[in-house]
Amino acid sequence: MFITVLVALVIGFGLGRYKTHAFQNRSEARLSRALKMRFVAPDYHLLNHVTLRLEDGTTQIDHVLVSRFGIFVIETKDYKGWIFAGPRDRHWTQVLYRAKFRFQNPLRQNHRHVRAIQELLDFLPPDVVRPVVVFTGDAEFKTNIPDGVFTVAGFLAFVEGTTAEVMSVNRVQFCVGRLETTRLSITKATDVEHVQGLRRRYGNDQ
């Protein structure tokens, strides 16, 4: 019986890793690899492609890095060209080969993610949950880079420099367990439900 349970756990872990990889885009996979190489258990635990249910739908988080030094809720963006960004603006602008494109302010986008984590882990002080936006491409900011926005290298340095302990290793494991048991399955159906919810809330303005 023990061997059967052990085999099931190993298979389940392997499938979970495969599914997470399959549902990540290139920028998410790049950041995930960098984090896993630099920040390891038991002090750190990385979860990717986390979908949580809220009262008005679902929210989908690129990465959640749970650590003794805080929980980093990470939104990744892969952009080239020039970026014009204001922390309070509803949209930011990308300029690429004289063409302009608007995209949702990722700081605002991440507010919903942070709220979902704070509600789920309500036994933690709210400021333990830290919103982060990471640009993984070759974008160049033509305005001041807002607080909480990093390149990959900048974010790795930021995590390394965050050394004030806010929870024990046991509490880290408890947080990871609650996230793992609450998150929705990493499936195409989950993603479709999430996208449909976004369209109901925002229409084409996402």
Tab-separated table of C-alpha atoms in Angstrom:
chain	number	residue	atom	x	y	z
A	1	MET	CA	0.000	0.000	0.000
A	2	PHE	CA	2.803	2.410	0.898
A	3	ILE	CA	4.532	1.770	-2.433
A	4	THR	CA	1.274	2.356	-4.308
A	5	VAL	CA	0.711	5.695	-2.574
A	6	LEU	CA	4.321	6.712	-3.189
A	7	VAL	CA	4.079	5.896	-6.900
A	8	ALA	CA	0.823	7.865	-7.158
A	9	LEU	CA	2.449	10.888	-5.520
A	10	VAL	CA	5.427	10.743	-7.876
A	11	ILE	CA	3.201	10.437	-10.947
A	12	GLY	CA	0.979	13.274	-9.743
A	13	PHE	CA	3.993	15.502	-9.106
A	14	GLY	CA	5.377	14.723	-12.557
A	15	LEU	CA	2.077	15.466	-14.274
A	16	GLY	CA	1.771	18.695	-12.322
A	17	ARG	CA	5.225	19.807	-13.466
A	18	TYR	CA	4.436	18.872	-17.074
A	19	LYS	CA	1.098	20.681	-17.075
A	20	THR	CA	2.605	23.802	-15.533
A	21	HIS	CA	5.332	23.853	-18.179
A	22	ALA	CA	2.855	23.283	-20.986
A	23	PHE	CA	0.646	26.198	-19.898
A	24	GLN	CA	3.495	28.701	-19.448
A	25	ASN	CA	4.449	31.133	-22.175
A	26	ARG	CA	8.083	31.846	-22.985
A	27	SER	CA	8.494	34.786	-20.621
A	28	GLU	CA	6.883	32.931	-17.716
A	29	ALA	CA	9.055	29.872	-18.332
A	30	ARG	CA	12.195	32.034	-18.418
A	31	LEU	CA	11.451	33.659	-15.086
A	32	SER	CA	10.401	30.341	-13.545
A	33	ARG	CA	13.742	28.752	-14.481
A	34	ALA	CA	15.693	31.682	-13.055
A	35	LEU	CA	13.787	31.588	-9.765
A	36	LYS	CA	14.106	27.827	-9.351
A	37	MET	CA	17.852	27.965	-9.917
A	38	ARG	CA	18.400	30.740	-7.384
A	39	PHE	CA	15.797	30.187	-4.657
A	40	VAL	CA	15.295	26.686	-3.287
A	41	ALA	CA	13.489	24.830	-0.524
A	42	PRO	CA	12.975	24.928	2.368
A	43	ASP	CA	13.178	28.748	2.443
A	44	TYR	CA	11.475	29.272	-0.934
A	45	HIS	CA	8.740	27.521	-2.877
A	46	LEU	CA	7.610	28.578	-6.364
A	47	LEU	CA	4.103	27.957	-7.741
A	48	ASN	CA	3.344	28.713	-11.402
A	49	HIS	CA	0.118	29.389	-13.281
A	50	VAL	CA	-2.060	29.622	-10.164
A	51	THR	CA	-5.790	30.098	-10.794
A	52	LEU	CA	-7.952	30.971	-7.789
A	53	ARG	CA	-11.694	31.456	-7.588
A	54	LEU	CA	-13.183	34.729	-6.341
A	55	GLU	CA	-16.807	35.747	-5.812
A	56	ASP	CA	-16.958	37.373	-9.252
A	57	GLY	CA	-14.974	34.820	-11.220
A	58	THR	CA	-11.381	33.660	-11.238
A	59	THR	CA	-7.967	35.271	-11.153
A	60	GLN	CA	-4.884	33.779	-12.756
A	61	ILE	CA	-1.429	34.464	-11.332
A	62	ASP	CA	1.742	33.834	-13.321
A	63	HIS	CA	3.922	32.989	-10.312
A	64	VAL	CA	3.696	32.945	-6.531
A	65	LEU	CA	7.017	32.743	-4.700
A	66	VAL	CA	6.349	31.767	-1.081
A	67	SER	CA	9.296	32.360	1.230
A	68	ARG	CA	10.317	33.043	4.809
A	69	PHE	CA	10.818	36.636	3.681
A	70	GLY	CA	7.421	37.265	2.142
A	71	ILE	CA	5.074	36.078	-0.572
A	72	PHE	CA	5.874	37.580	-3.954
A	73	VAL	CA	2.875	37.707	-6.306
A	74	ILE	CA	4.400	38.036	-9.768
A	75	GLU	CA	2.918	39.276	-13.030
A	76	THR	CA	5.251	38.771	-16.008
A	77	LYS	CA	5.311	40.852	-19.186
A	78	ASP	CA	7.319	40.153	-22.344
A	79	TYR	CA	7.603	43.389	-24.339
A	80	LYS	CA	10.048	45.062	-26.697
A	81	GLY	CA	10.344	48.692	-27.701
A	82	TRP	CA	9.691	51.741	-25.556
A	83	ILE	CA	7.341	51.688	-22.580
A	84	PHE	CA	5.539	54.760	-21.246
A	85	ALA	CA	4.103	54.005	-17.823
A	86	GLY	CA	2.458	55.838	-14.955
A	87	PRO	CA	1.780	53.915	-11.738
A	88	ARG	CA	-1.805	55.215	-11.527
A	89	ASP	CA	-2.611	55.081	-15.243
A	90	ARG	CA	-5.235	52.605	-16.359
A	91	HIS	CA	-3.170	51.718	-19.425
A	92	TRP	CA	0.485	51.814	-20.360
A	93	THR	CA	1.805	52.375	-23.880
A	94	GLN	CA	4.288	50.384	-25.922
A	95	VAL	CA	5.949	52.096	-28.884
A	96	LEU	CA	7.403	49.643	-31.393
A	97	TYR	CA	8.655	50.732	-34.812
A	98	ARG	CA	6.572	53.938	-34.644
A	99	ALA	CA	3.417	51.961	-33.848
A	100	LYS	CA	1.706	52.476	-30.493
A	101	PHE	CA	-0.053	49.783	-28.510
A	102	ARG	CA	-1.941	50.126	-25.237
A	103	PHE	CA	-1.987	47.426	-22.576
A	104	GLN	CA	-3.527	47.194	-19.146
A	105	ASN	CA	-1.419	48.617	-16.322
A	106	PRO	CA	0.075	45.412	-14.859
A	107	LEU	CA	0.248	46.972	-11.395
A	108	ARG	CA	-3.530	47.397	-11.448
A	109	GLN	CA	-3.889	43.934	-12.935
A	110	ASN	CA	-1.871	42.493	-10.058
A	111	HIS	CA	-4.117	44.091	-7.415
A	112	ARG	CA	-6.723	41.388	-7.985
A	113	HIS	CA	-4.096	38.669	-7.686
A	114	VAL	CA	-2.796	40.080	-4.416
A	115	ARG	CA	-6.305	40.370	-3.011
A	116	ALA	CA	-6.981	36.723	-3.803
A	117	ILE	CA	-3.802	35.609	-2.007
A	118	GLN	CA	-4.493	37.863	0.982
A	119	GLU	CA	-8.024	36.502	1.338
A	120	LEU	CA	-6.822	32.911	1.101
A	121	LEU	CA	-3.946	33.430	3.546
A	122	ASP	CA	-5.868	35.739	5.864
A	123	PHE	CA	-3.862	34.601	8.891
A	124	LEU	CA	-0.878	36.575	7.545
A	125	PRO	CA	-0.441	40.358	7.825
A	126	PRO	CA	-1.509	41.881	4.478
A	127	ASP	CA	1.901	43.473	3.839
A	128	VAL	CA	3.564	40.058	3.803
A	129	VAL	CA	1.997	39.602	0.342
A	130	ARG	CA	4.048	41.691	-2.075
A	131	PRO	CA	2.959	42.587	-5.638
A	132	VAL	CA	5.668	42.446	-8.289
A	133	VAL	CA	5.713	43.020	-12.059
A	134	VAL	CA	8.650	41.584	-14.005
A	135	PHE	CA	9.449	42.579	-17.609
A	136	THR	CA	11.323	39.723	-19.235
A	137	GLY	CA	11.821	41.199	-22.714
A	138	ASP	CA	14.019	43.990	-24.091
A	139	ALA	CA	11.646	46.843	-23.317
A	140	GLU	CA	13.084	50.235	-22.405
A	141	PHE	CA	11.135	52.500	-20.071
A	142	LYS	CA	10.947	56.083	-21.324
A	143	THR	CA	9.283	57.238	-18.096
A	144	ASN	CA	10.340	56.576	-14.529
A	145	ILE	CA	10.015	52.865	-13.761
A	146	PRO	CA	7.180	52.547	-11.225
A	147	ASP	CA	7.860	51.004	-7.833
A	148	GLY	CA	7.396	47.253	-7.877
A	149	VAL	CA	8.416	46.878	-11.544
A	150	PHE	CA	11.641	45.013	-12.357
A	151	THR	CA	13.693	43.329	-15.023
A	152	VAL	CA	14.494	39.660	-14.396
A	153	ALA	CA	17.942	40.508	-13.044
A	154	GLY	CA	16.533	43.332	-10.943
A	155	PHE	CA	13.890	41.100	-9.411
A	156	LEU	CA	16.390	38.353	-8.558
A	157	ALA	CA	18.534	40.958	-6.819
A	158	PHE	CA	15.466	42.328	-5.021
A	159	VAL	CA	14.523	38.901	-3.651
A	160	GLU	CA	18.115	38.236	-2.576
A	161	GLY	CA	18.149	41.557	-0.780
A	162	THR	CA	14.881	40.864	1.064
A	163	THR	CA	16.234	39.171	4.166
A	164	ALA	CA	13.884	40.142	7.006
A	165	GLU	CA	12.150	36.934	8.106
A	166	VAL	CA	8.360	37.225	8.291
A	167	MET	CA	7.432	33.555	8.767
A	168	SER	CA	8.914	30.209	9.719
A	169	VAL	CA	9.665	27.314	7.388
A	170	ASN	CA	6.642	25.499	8.833
A	171	ARG	CA	4.426	28.465	8.018
A	172	VAL	CA	5.849	28.548	4.477
A	173	GLN	CA	4.865	24.898	4.069
A	174	PHE	CA	1.395	25.608	5.432
A	175	CYS	CA	0.885	28.486	2.976
A	176	VAL	CA	2.041	26.344	0.068
A	177	GLY	CA	-0.306	23.556	1.143
A	178	ARG	CA	-3.294	25.892	1.269
A	179	LEU	CA	-2.477	27.328	-2.150
A	180	GLU	CA	-1.972	23.893	-3.695
A	181	THR	CA	-5.232	22.511	-2.331
A	182	THR	CA	-7.269	25.611	-3.294
A	183	ARG	CA	-5.957	26.388	-6.773
A	184	LEU	CA	-7.955	25.173	-9.744
A	185	SER	CA	-6.581	22.410	-11.938
A	186	ILE	CA	-4.077	23.429	-14.605
A	187	THR	CA	-6.225	22.539	-17.596
A	188	LYS	CA	-7.481	24.122	-20.793
A	189	ALA	CA	-10.985	24.210	-19.295
A	190	THR	CA	-9.722	26.309	-16.383
A	191	ASP	CA	-8.074	28.753	-18.770
A	192	VAL	CA	-11.190	29.001	-20.932
A	193	GLU	CA	-13.342	29.773	-17.887
A	194	HIS	CA	-10.871	32.446	-16.808
A	195	VAL	CA	-10.795	34.124	-20.242
A	196	GLN	CA	-14.584	34.102	-20.445
A	197	GLY	CA	-14.721	35.787	-17.053
A	198	LEU	CA	-12.306	38.465	-18.216
A	199	ARG	CA	-14.475	39.178	-21.250
A	200	ARG	CA	-17.582	39.497	-19.091
A	201	ARG	CA	-15.853	41.987	-16.789
A	202	TYR	CA	-13.814	43.996	-19.271
A	203	GLY	CA	-15.052	43.214	-22.779
A	204	ASN	CA	-12.176	43.691	-25.198
A	205	ASP	CA	-10.458	46.228	-22.925
A	206	GLN	CA	-8.040	43.865	-21.179
